[in-house]
XYZ file of C-alpha atoms in Angstrom:
690
model
C -136.268 -173.439 -84.828
C -133.706 -176.111 -83.862
C -130.079 -175.570 -85.025
C -129.143 -177.872 -87.790
C -125.850 -179.761 -87.810
C -123.189 -178.769 -90.259
C -124.085 -179.984 -93.633
C -121.779 -181.024 -96.459
C -122.779 -181.781 -100.092
C -120.297 -182.936 -102.614
C -120.900 -183.106 -106.358
C -118.575 -185.181 -108.677
C -119.253 -186.260 -112.079
C -119.552 -189.013 -113.068
C -118.314 -190.894 -110.015
C -120.635 -189.155 -107.524
C -124.427 -188.775 -107.723
C -125.672 -185.875 -109.944
C -127.152 -182.724 -108.654
C -130.630 -181.691 -109.707
C -130.693 -179.832 -112.731
C -131.647 -176.580 -111.084
C -128.711 -176.703 -108.735
C -126.317 -177.644 -111.442
C -127.494 -174.763 -113.512
C -126.424 -172.403 -110.710
C -123.024 -174.002 -110.174
C -122.170 -174.326 -113.815
C -119.894 -171.287 -114.966
C -121.670 -168.930 -117.250
C -118.679 -168.363 -119.443
C -117.739 -170.672 -122.310
C -114.031 -171.381 -122.644
C -112.153 -172.835 -125.524
C -110.226 -176.077 -125.314
C -107.110 -174.288 -123.990
C -108.924 -172.871 -120.940
C -109.196 -174.571 -117.632
C -112.926 -175.081 -117.960
C -112.600 -176.329 -121.499
C -111.271 -179.812 -120.594
C -114.706 -181.454 -121.202
C -114.194 -185.078 -120.242
C -111.367 -184.182 -117.834
C -113.602 -182.050 -115.551
C -116.255 -184.547 -115.721
C -114.001 -186.904 -113.790
C -111.921 -184.416 -111.696
C -114.192 -181.537 -110.425
C -115.649 -181.574 -106.923
C -117.861 -178.895 -105.512
C -118.586 -178.759 -101.745
C -121.089 -176.597 -99.925
C -120.553 -176.081 -96.185
C -123.119 -174.372 -94.051
C -122.432 -173.028 -90.509
C -125.710 -171.810 -88.969
C -125.662 -168.918 -86.403
C -127.597 -168.975 -83.090
C -131.131 -170.411 -83.182
C -133.681 -167.861 -84.458
C -137.431 -167.822 -84.151
C -137.733 -166.758 -87.850
C -137.700 -169.603 -90.299
C -135.821 -168.266 -93.196
C -135.240 -171.505 -94.983
C -137.067 -170.293 -98.038
C -134.860 -167.290 -98.191
C -131.760 -169.394 -97.717
C -132.846 -171.503 -100.715
C -133.295 -168.498 -102.926
C -129.973 -166.719 -102.578
C -126.425 -167.593 -103.791
C -124.782 -169.632 -101.147
C -121.444 -168.013 -101.869
C -122.479 -164.549 -100.429
C -121.177 -163.448 -97.020
C -121.602 -160.288 -95.035
C -121.182 -157.149 -97.216
C -119.101 -155.567 -94.405
C -116.469 -158.187 -94.534
C -113.919 -158.988 -97.113
C -115.596 -161.624 -99.309
C -113.778 -164.198 -101.298
C -114.298 -167.349 -103.172
C -111.166 -169.468 -103.012
C -110.661 -172.027 -105.681
C -107.988 -174.571 -105.076
C -106.358 -176.156 -108.129
C -104.475 -179.365 -107.175
C -102.749 -182.131 -109.168
C -103.273 -184.705 -106.386
C -104.381 -187.193 -108.947
C -100.683 -187.575 -109.887
C -98.468 -189.061 -107.304
C -95.536 -187.210 -108.559
C -97.046 -183.706 -108.332
C -96.420 -181.825 -105.063
C -97.145 -178.319 -106.066
C -100.658 -176.792 -105.520
C -101.730 -173.860 -107.559
C -104.513 -171.585 -106.363
C -106.183 -168.449 -107.419
C -108.659 -166.144 -105.481
C -111.761 -164.722 -107.015
C -112.957 -161.748 -105.069
C -116.473 -160.351 -105.389
C -117.217 -156.837 -106.214
C -118.587 -154.367 -103.654
C -121.463 -153.577 -106.002
C -123.478 -156.537 -105.177
C -127.303 -156.229 -105.264
C -128.962 -155.429 -101.931
C -130.273 -158.597 -100.375
C -133.670 -158.621 -98.649
C -132.163 -159.872 -95.377
C -128.760 -160.102 -93.636
C -126.920 -162.928 -94.988
C -124.476 -163.051 -92.126
C -126.320 -165.754 -90.084
C -125.862 -168.268 -92.793
C -122.147 -168.273 -92.882
C -122.124 -170.337 -96.130
C -118.907 -170.919 -98.126
C -118.365 -172.735 -101.407
C -115.175 -174.700 -102.098
C -114.401 -175.731 -105.645
C -111.601 -178.276 -105.985
C -110.491 -179.336 -109.482
C -107.480 -181.152 -110.781
C -106.181 -178.740 -113.412
C -104.224 -179.525 -116.609
C -100.960 -177.818 -115.517
C -97.763 -178.055 -117.406
C -96.510 -180.683 -115.096
C -99.509 -182.918 -116.038
C -99.175 -182.375 -119.850
C -97.530 -185.744 -120.390
C -100.461 -187.585 -118.685
C -103.008 -185.593 -120.690
C -101.120 -186.389 -123.899
C -101.168 -190.154 -123.049
C -104.903 -189.927 -122.487
C -105.345 -188.092 -125.802
C -103.225 -190.825 -127.424
C -105.780 -193.451 -126.209
C -108.527 -191.443 -127.941
C -106.438 -191.234 -131.085
C -105.909 -194.954 -131.085
C -109.743 -195.120 -131.562
C -110.064 -191.746 -133.166
C -113.387 -190.372 -134.179
C -114.361 -190.339 -137.863
C -117.022 -188.539 -139.907
C -118.844 -190.194 -142.728
C -120.448 -187.622 -145.049
C -122.058 -190.080 -147.472
C -122.168 -189.791 -151.264
C -119.100 -191.962 -151.540
C -116.829 -189.484 -149.812
C -114.061 -191.156 -147.720
C -114.187 -191.111 -143.907
C -112.366 -188.243 -142.391
C -110.922 -187.521 -138.988
C -113.322 -185.530 -136.790
C -112.857 -183.824 -133.464
C -115.740 -181.279 -133.023
C -117.495 -183.036 -130.104
C -117.204 -179.940 -127.867
C -119.203 -177.800 -130.233
C -120.429 -179.120 -133.590
C -121.087 -176.458 -136.220
C -123.263 -178.928 -138.117
C -125.655 -179.007 -135.184
C -125.610 -175.334 -134.220
C -128.704 -173.506 -135.467
C -128.516 -169.819 -134.772
C -132.308 -169.727 -134.770
C -132.531 -172.601 -132.306
C -134.154 -172.128 -128.888
C -132.641 -175.105 -127.110
C -129.069 -175.651 -125.928
C -127.779 -179.240 -125.636
C -125.077 -180.172 -123.029
C -123.340 -183.516 -122.643
C -123.355 -183.247 -118.924
C -124.568 -180.973 -116.086
C -120.959 -179.759 -115.531
C -120.172 -179.090 -119.064
C -118.878 -175.468 -119.450
C -120.525 -174.762 -122.751
C -123.271 -176.266 -124.903
C -122.463 -178.576 -127.765
C -125.459 -178.132 -129.960
C -128.156 -175.456 -130.473
C -131.396 -176.737 -132.120
C -135.049 -176.029 -132.124
C -137.231 -177.638 -129.517
C -139.592 -178.844 -132.342
C -136.805 -181.253 -133.483
C -137.409 -183.264 -130.229
C -141.089 -182.593 -129.911
C -141.717 -184.179 -133.405
C -140.131 -187.472 -132.247
C -143.069 -188.116 -129.900
C -140.417 -189.445 -127.507
C -141.595 -189.252 -123.840
C -137.876 -189.209 -122.778
C -136.898 -186.293 -124.993
C -140.074 -184.348 -124.404
C -139.500 -184.794 -120.529
C -135.984 -183.481 -120.917
C -137.337 -180.286 -122.731
C -139.876 -179.832 -119.906
C -137.293 -180.175 -117.227
C -134.886 -177.827 -119.080
C -137.368 -175.154 -119.653
C -136.050 -171.652 -118.708
C -138.713 -169.579 -116.990
C -136.597 -166.488 -117.603
C -135.638 -166.029 -121.178
C -131.844 -166.099 -121.613
C -130.513 -162.948 -123.323
C -127.365 -162.445 -125.243
C -124.279 -162.038 -123.037
C -123.596 -158.624 -124.369
C -127.101 -157.451 -123.171
C -127.077 -159.156 -119.735
C -126.612 -157.102 -116.540
C -123.074 -156.074 -115.738
C -123.194 -158.294 -112.639
C -122.652 -161.362 -114.902
C -118.998 -161.190 -116.123
C -116.720 -163.768 -117.438
C -115.366 -166.446 -115.136
C -118.124 -165.882 -112.666
C -121.412 -167.456 -111.521
C -124.914 -166.130 -111.906
C -125.623 -162.933 -110.093
C -121.864 -162.578 -108.901
C -119.509 -160.100 -110.225
C -116.468 -162.331 -109.928
C -113.133 -161.598 -111.603
C -110.368 -164.090 -111.743
C -106.927 -163.009 -110.536
C -105.310 -165.850 -112.214
C -106.025 -166.269 -116.052
C -107.443 -163.009 -117.359
C -107.368 -163.853 -120.958
C -109.978 -166.499 -121.110
C -112.744 -165.993 -123.680
C -116.230 -164.986 -122.684
C -119.504 -166.784 -123.541
C -120.349 -164.281 -126.203
C -117.244 -165.391 -128.139
C -118.487 -169.067 -128.521
C -122.226 -168.522 -128.831
C -124.600 -166.484 -130.825
C -127.597 -165.878 -128.495
C -129.682 -162.905 -129.250
C -132.960 -161.252 -128.080
C -134.431 -162.066 -131.441
C -133.741 -165.820 -130.874
C -133.971 -166.468 -127.088
C -132.912 -169.661 -125.392
C -135.869 -171.332 -123.685
C -134.534 -174.855 -123.004
C -131.351 -176.177 -121.643
C -131.176 -180.020 -121.712
C -128.456 -182.336 -120.495
C -127.340 -185.826 -121.524
C -124.840 -186.974 -118.801
C -123.031 -190.240 -119.184
C -123.737 -193.092 -116.714
C -121.907 -192.757 -113.386
C -120.089 -196.107 -113.695
C -119.034 -195.712 -117.374
C -115.396 -196.009 -118.499
C -113.618 -193.431 -120.450
C -114.408 -195.165 -123.800
C -117.935 -195.622 -122.714
C -118.438 -191.984 -121.962
C -116.932 -191.066 -125.242
C -119.311 -193.530 -126.977
C -122.277 -192.093 -125.019
C -121.506 -188.495 -126.104
C -120.951 -189.582 -129.766
C -124.318 -191.302 -129.746
C -125.911 -188.259 -128.286
C -124.411 -186.194 -131.193
C -125.542 -188.848 -133.671
C -129.079 -188.781 -132.279
C -129.493 -185.159 -133.261
C -127.638 -185.635 -136.615
C -130.104 -188.424 -137.311
C -132.989 -186.082 -136.603
C -131.575 -183.206 -138.686
C -130.143 -185.403 -141.610
C -126.494 -184.472 -140.772
C -123.404 -186.909 -141.376
C -122.678 -189.694 -138.896
C -119.593 -189.762 -136.675
C -118.076 -192.503 -134.465
C -115.138 -194.629 -133.563
C -116.169 -197.218 -136.124
C -119.107 -197.394 -138.577
C -120.426 -200.376 -136.782
C -120.231 -198.715 -133.377
C -121.911 -195.685 -134.552
C -124.857 -197.488 -136.113
C -125.266 -199.900 -133.202
C -125.158 -197.298 -130.423
C -127.610 -195.088 -132.400
C -130.004 -198.039 -132.733
C -129.859 -198.911 -129.001
C -130.387 -195.134 -128.094
C -133.385 -194.982 -130.302
C -134.752 -198.205 -128.794
C -134.485 -196.489 -125.314
C -135.924 -193.222 -126.412
C -138.633 -193.974 -129.022
C -142.109 -195.335 -128.552
C -142.299 -199.193 -128.595
C -144.398 -199.204 -131.732
C -141.678 -197.408 -133.774
C -139.377 -199.521 -135.967
C -136.116 -198.019 -135.091
C -134.091 -200.080 -137.611
C -136.345 -198.741 -140.460
C -135.753 -195.231 -139.239
C -131.991 -195.677 -139.431
C -132.303 -197.254 -142.868
C -134.247 -194.326 -144.210
C -131.556 -191.871 -142.507
C -128.736 -193.812 -144.288
C -130.618 -193.915 -147.680
C -131.445 -190.208 -147.553
C -127.905 -189.108 -147.185
C -126.228 -191.965 -149.157
C -124.507 -193.146 -146.039
C -124.846 -196.693 -147.198
C -122.402 -195.820 -149.928
C -119.325 -197.964 -148.687
C -117.768 -198.242 -152.120
C -113.959 -198.341 -151.896
C -114.096 -197.997 -148.072
C -113.314 -201.379 -146.590
C -113.610 -200.272 -142.963
C -117.212 -198.671 -143.574
C -118.165 -201.724 -145.719
C -117.265 -204.013 -142.731
C -119.145 -201.888 -140.267
C -122.280 -201.774 -142.494
C -122.018 -205.560 -143.157
C -121.778 -206.365 -139.393
C -124.703 -203.953 -138.516
C -127.153 -205.179 -141.210
C -126.777 -208.888 -140.103
C -127.291 -207.952 -136.464
C -130.440 -209.401 -134.724
C -133.237 -207.013 -134.942
C -131.850 -205.478 -138.209
C -131.572 -208.098 -140.865
C -131.604 -205.523 -143.646
C -131.152 -207.706 -146.812
C -130.454 -205.046 -149.431
C -127.920 -203.352 -147.160
C -126.278 -206.713 -146.348
C -126.023 -207.581 -150.073
C -124.419 -204.189 -150.828
C -121.919 -204.568 -148.060
C -121.216 -208.200 -148.761
C -120.402 -207.725 -152.449
C -118.177 -204.758 -151.748
C -116.399 -206.624 -148.905
C -115.619 -209.561 -151.220
C -114.244 -207.157 -153.796
C -112.004 -205.437 -151.267
C -111.205 -208.724 -149.351
C -107.494 -208.285 -149.424
C -107.730 -204.783 -147.780
C -110.406 -206.049 -145.393
C -108.802 -208.979 -143.622
C -106.420 -206.915 -141.511
C -108.888 -204.279 -140.332
C -110.145 -204.277 -136.626
C -113.664 -203.506 -138.043
C -113.705 -207.020 -139.577
C -113.824 -208.591 -136.089
C -117.374 -207.337 -135.712
C -118.490 -209.644 -138.635
C -120.017 -212.818 -137.479
C -118.180 -216.144 -138.003
C -120.740 -217.435 -140.572
C -120.526 -214.279 -142.572
C -116.659 -214.381 -142.468
C -116.717 -217.973 -143.888
C -119.117 -216.712 -146.675
C -116.798 -213.827 -147.458
C -113.715 -216.163 -147.724
C -115.422 -218.694 -149.811
C -116.824 -216.126 -152.296
C -113.322 -214.545 -152.461
C -111.653 -217.755 -153.234
C -114.187 -218.524 -155.998
C -114.005 -215.004 -157.496
C -110.095 -215.212 -157.608
C -110.380 -218.640 -159.349
C -112.688 -217.220 -161.908
C -110.312 -214.237 -162.553
C -107.429 -216.582 -162.932
C -109.229 -218.739 -165.485
C -110.186 -215.631 -167.463
C -106.579 -214.350 -167.447
C -105.361 -217.811 -168.769
C -107.791 -217.597 -171.660
C -107.462 -213.935 -172.549
C -103.588 -213.563 -172.186
C -103.197 -214.989 -175.743
C -106.933 -215.517 -176.629
C -106.235 -219.135 -176.133
C -109.130 -221.331 -176.952
C -107.327 -223.965 -179.106
C -108.642 -226.802 -177.049
C -111.942 -226.256 -178.748
C -110.609 -227.727 -181.990
C -109.241 -230.930 -180.375
C -112.716 -232.586 -180.840
C -113.524 -230.830 -184.076
C -114.925 -232.868 -186.968
C -114.549 -230.072 -189.492
C -113.558 -231.580 -192.805
C -111.722 -228.405 -193.884
C -108.633 -226.805 -192.268
C -109.559 -223.329 -193.377
C -111.826 -222.349 -190.466
C -109.036 -223.409 -187.902
C -106.363 -221.320 -189.782
C -108.809 -218.325 -189.950
C -109.269 -218.850 -186.104
C -105.447 -218.833 -185.550
C -104.895 -215.655 -187.704
C -107.574 -213.838 -185.737
C -105.825 -214.843 -182.451
C -102.610 -213.202 -183.739
C -104.435 -210.144 -184.913
C -106.219 -209.572 -181.614
C -102.871 -210.045 -179.669
C -101.151 -207.526 -181.885
C -103.964 -205.057 -181.626
C -104.122 -204.964 -177.779
C -100.309 -204.922 -177.639
C -100.357 -201.718 -179.731
C -103.276 -200.330 -177.533
C -101.849 -201.162 -174.090
C -98.142 -201.140 -175.008
C -97.990 -204.794 -173.994
C -100.322 -207.716 -173.721
C -101.249 -208.777 -171.192
C -100.888 -205.542 -169.398
C -98.802 -205.017 -166.315
C -100.254 -206.559 -163.057
C -101.923 -204.162 -160.542
C -102.134 -204.608 -156.704
C -100.697 -207.112 -154.274
C -102.394 -210.216 -155.954
C -100.494 -209.912 -159.315
C -103.689 -209.736 -161.210
C -103.563 -207.883 -164.528
C -107.324 -208.408 -165.344
C -109.237 -205.639 -163.787
C -112.833 -204.595 -163.910
C -112.060 -201.690 -166.084
C -110.186 -203.848 -168.655
C -113.054 -206.448 -168.746
C -115.572 -203.651 -169.388
C -113.394 -202.362 -172.208
C -113.128 -205.834 -173.801
C -116.854 -206.332 -173.368
C -117.460 -203.201 -175.287
C -115.184 -204.038 -178.069
C -116.326 -207.668 -178.683
C -119.884 -206.704 -177.969
C -119.626 -204.207 -180.857
C -118.193 -207.050 -183.108
C -121.133 -209.240 -181.986
C -123.629 -206.489 -183.026
C -121.936 -206.086 -186.354
C -121.838 -209.705 -187.331
C -124.644 -211.542 -185.539
C -127.493 -213.019 -187.524
C -130.502 -211.450 -185.824
C -132.951 -213.649 -187.570
C -131.690 -217.046 -186.398
C -132.171 -218.197 -182.880
C -132.441 -221.509 -181.047
C -135.433 -223.734 -181.627
C -136.721 -224.781 -178.304
C -139.831 -226.515 -179.366
C -141.100 -229.462 -177.318
C -140.035 -232.083 -179.800
C -136.308 -231.153 -179.160
C -135.484 -232.638 -175.796
C -131.708 -232.364 -175.662
C -129.337 -229.571 -175.948
C -127.653 -231.112 -178.892
C -131.003 -231.339 -180.679
C -131.669 -227.732 -180.091
C -128.359 -226.741 -181.662
C -128.667 -229.071 -184.651
C -132.205 -227.964 -185.398
C -131.467 -224.199 -185.157
C -128.382 -224.199 -187.271
C -129.926 -226.027 -190.163
C -127.456 -228.803 -190.539
C -124.305 -226.816 -190.027
C -123.011 -229.678 -187.877
C -119.416 -228.615 -187.611
C -120.188 -225.105 -186.360
C -122.823 -226.687 -183.988
C -120.175 -228.974 -182.398
C -117.736 -226.248 -181.973
C -120.227 -223.914 -180.158
C -121.396 -226.834 -177.959
C -117.763 -227.512 -176.926
C -117.354 -223.838 -176.049
C -120.294 -223.847 -173.799
C -119.256 -227.102 -172.125
C -115.672 -226.199 -171.475
C -116.532 -222.727 -170.112
C -119.680 -223.980 -168.283
C -121.759 -221.205 -169.759
C -125.479 -221.054 -170.741
C -126.073 -220.925 -174.460
C -125.959 -217.458 -176.024
C -128.981 -216.279 -177.890
C -128.568 -215.723 -181.694
C -125.233 -217.697 -181.747
C -124.711 -217.653 -185.491
C -123.096 -214.988 -187.713
C -124.243 -213.506 -190.965
C -122.503 -215.493 -193.614
C -121.304 -214.327 -197.087
C -121.975 -216.270 -200.164
C -119.707 -219.081 -201.189
C -117.329 -218.895 -204.177
C -119.730 -220.966 -206.258
C -122.784 -218.826 -205.383
C -120.754 -215.646 -206.312
C -119.916 -217.086 -209.679
C -123.391 -218.377 -210.453
C -125.180 -216.271 -213.040
C -122.387 -213.711 -213.285
C -119.174 -215.324 -214.590
C -115.955 -213.456 -214.381
C -114.902 -211.557 -217.581
C -111.323 -210.243 -217.545
C -110.884 -206.629 -218.486
C -107.912 -204.636 -219.359
C -105.563 -204.119 -216.371
C -107.771 -206.660 -214.384
C -107.349 -210.266 -213.977
C -109.825 -212.894 -212.901
C -108.205 -213.103 -209.518
C -108.565 -209.415 -208.826
C -112.120 -209.495 -209.931
C -112.940 -212.453 -207.631
C -111.216 -210.775 -204.760
C -113.513 -207.627 -205.255
C -116.565 -209.774 -205.390
C -115.679 -211.588 -202.181
C -115.019 -208.342 -200.403
C -118.323 -207.004 -201.514
C -120.054 -210.342 -200.339
C -118.403 -210.007 -196.926
C -119.395 -206.360 -196.508
C -122.917 -207.094 -197.445
C -123.224 -209.847 -194.701
C -122.897 -207.309 -191.784
C -125.392 -205.156 -189.790
C -123.589 -201.942 -190.736
C -126.952 -200.333 -191.711
C -128.524 -201.217 -188.315
C -125.736 -200.428 -185.790
C -125.274 -197.005 -184.178
C -122.422 -194.673 -184.566
C -120.856 -195.882 -181.271
C -120.491 -199.360 -182.656
C -119.337 -198.409 -186.162
C -116.710 -196.027 -184.702
C -115.292 -198.589 -182.178
C -111.587 -199.010 -182.544
C -111.627 -202.766 -182.701
C -114.470 -202.902 -185.298
C -112.594 -200.408 -187.568
C -109.310 -202.534 -187.247
C -111.230 -205.727 -187.786
C -112.834 -204.542 -190.979
C -109.295 -203.572 -192.367
C -108.029 -207.067 -191.200
C -110.862 -208.838 -193.024
C -110.034 -207.044 -196.349
C -106.435 -208.291 -196.243
C -106.708 -211.759 -194.751
C -106.144 -213.972 -197.707
C -109.392 -213.016 -199.243
C -108.635 -214.774 -202.604
C -107.988 -218.149 -200.896
C -110.641 -220.629 -199.789
C -114.311 -220.236 -198.932
C -115.260 -216.848 -197.529
C -118.128 -218.511 -195.664
C -115.800 -220.994 -193.826
C -113.421 -218.104 -192.972
C -116.311 -216.201 -191.366
C -117.231 -219.232 -189.439
C -113.764 -219.867 -187.985
C -113.416 -216.229 -186.877
C -116.926 -216.307 -185.321
C -116.065 -219.226 -183.145
C -113.271 -217.324 -181.559
C -115.377 -214.256 -181.076
C -118.098 -216.392 -179.519
C -115.664 -218.004 -177.149
C -114.252 -214.629 -175.937
C -117.791 -213.283 -175.383
C -118.801 -216.328 -173.309
C -115.723 -215.927 -171.199
C -116.262 -212.103 -170.683
C -119.836 -212.776 -169.702
C -118.621 -214.619 -166.532
C -116.880 -211.507 -165.343
C -118.493 -208.426 -166.882
C -121.895 -208.556 -164.958
C -122.257 -206.904 -161.526
C -124.513 -208.265 -159.005
C -128.043 -206.893 -159.682
C -129.600 -204.353 -157.433
C -126.422 -202.724 -156.165
C -126.584 -198.968 -155.540
C -122.981 -198.084 -156.141
C -120.947 -199.888 -158.800
C -118.347 -197.314 -159.990
C -115.339 -199.100 -158.278
C -112.089 -200.695 -159.544
C -112.869 -204.205 -158.193
C -115.201 -206.797 -159.203
C -118.676 -206.959 -157.962
C -120.059 -210.414 -158.904
C -119.199 -212.800 -156.116
C -120.796 -216.068 -155.426
C -123.979 -215.654 -153.403
C -124.910 -219.294 -152.761
C -126.286 -219.896 -149.174
C -126.525 -216.198 -148.640
C -127.578 -214.497 -146.402
C -126.782 -216.530 -143.290
C -130.352 -216.110 -142.006
C -133.733 -217.357 -143.354
C -135.296 -215.090 -145.720
C -138.862 -213.988 -145.316
C -141.646 -214.902 -147.737
C -141.249 -212.946 -150.982
C -137.570 -211.884 -150.281
C -135.112 -212.968 -153.008
C -131.333 -212.378 -153.476
C -130.653 -211.999 -157.257
C -127.266 -213.090 -158.355
C -124.924 -212.019 -161.081
C -125.390 -214.171 -164.250
C -123.962 -214.248 -167.731
C -127.375 -214.087 -168.988
C -127.400 -210.389 -167.925
C -124.508 -209.554 -170.148
C -124.611 -207.744 -173.564
C -125.340 -210.663 -175.814
C -128.376 -211.660 -173.839
C -129.816 -208.081 -173.450
C -129.044 -206.823 -176.961
C -132.058 -208.707 -178.610
C -134.383 -206.643 -176.412
C -133.037 -203.431 -178.058
C -133.463 -204.984 -181.412
C -137.049 -205.512 -180.710
C -137.633 -201.905 -179.634
C -135.953 -200.609 -182.714
C -138.104 -202.971 -184.862
C -141.323 -201.642 -183.128
C -140.299 -197.990 -183.776
C -139.732 -198.618 -187.453
């Protein structure tokens, strides 16, 4: 056999080509170290470790022992000589570092007997690694600072806020004690990051993942470290009893893993980053590997940003899954199952979901609508976020337009409700009597006083940086109050007459209100000024007039009672009868504004004027307030998460920025979804039950 020249192999990750999995498995240390140990500097050693194997063959021999040479550990020398494995630790990566730290690992004399004399091979192994010494701490901290600038976050779903996350080395959420497969980020990683069952990957039907399982199959079942032969001690390599003379307090593999004979390890698979990847790209690659298994197991998502996590996961699935699989649909199901699409009150996550849902190949309409509505509601907190840069220009323009329109609507509503100011309605009034207008004004003062007492001041103090006092919570409270008044006083029997012979809006009003032209004109003015659709059942229950009260039952003075007192009692009785008090529920009857209004009605100049005109004047103000609240109280239909402090009814014209497929619609918020439009349906159900 001809003598072979001196051979040298060098392995560096990721800048140098990767070793085959079998070779890497022999060179990877068997002990797992924590983050403080030399071998625990995951991404650091991926860049800085080099392993060189040098062979010096002896004299030519007639026996070809190449097969034996491949089957033994290349670090073994002659038993009769002092054997050592020298590891040189150098900080040569830093120009300012001059000192070189080294430690010697000496092999034990109790090595197993080899089937041949290893002396002719003269093989040595040199491991050179830049180690994180104290002199290099400042540089390592700077690198960590870069990672903190784009720190990893964890999104648990169910509306929980994003939290800082740093368990990429070993993720407890992806560590199954019963699993038979260990997952490493790279071939030179000192310890596995995940432990799963092989069936998790087999069920994907992915040729790439199944191939990794086959390549990482362990022909010899891996036992628990506590039950392995004594030749395998901490700090050493397989089949070598090596003891470090440097650091002796490093943890063993058994301290970081839970292998057992009952749950043997049958597969070891690796997901190394590309050789030419930058530091951030390597981090993104490993995060996506982690999210791939989280996606399969239904665990929370992690990443630098929400958009990055979803985009990288989608790209990885496209690379791994069969071509006939809709990877976007798989991610949508994953998000929905864990409520990860809940971006309420989280502007960064909302921006990420918004950018991802509009991406080419995704176009998830329901997710886009959810993210868009929440982004408009949180627009003031969204504009300065880096995540907002991932949103397309067209969508940013839609966000800004909807935000401006929403703020204008809030401002208009505040101007009206600050003093319940709807006096401009009476400017065109043709009402012959002044009594309805005076009743209108007295109700204004009553409402202002009532809410001043309720909120200590009216309007309440402004909240947030935009100086807006009208919040979603306050609108909902006002809607509940005035909706209860509507339920108590609305005439359920009278509605609009929309028969074909009435062509104009005015005709419909005139027909339906039976000649009450003054009330009709006032209601038309309200709808025109507020630009609202007409409200169903727009007329109140009306008490009898004074003339009707006296007809057939003239007043007869009694002892200690005058005619005025008797008339006042009859009017109060007529007003009480003209309500729906027998048909409303306990919640409406016990409403604070309803109770206060009933007391106000008993004392508001009952003996003066016509009680019917007084009721009409008050109703016009209630109707106006209800129409104004309808523009703000309705959320966009179809949203999954609405329990937020901001408004969820932005303008959706020209949305989304892509063409919808046939059958797809984007339902918008409308006043016709507010209480006064939906209440008649409940009346109908009550009537059917009775």
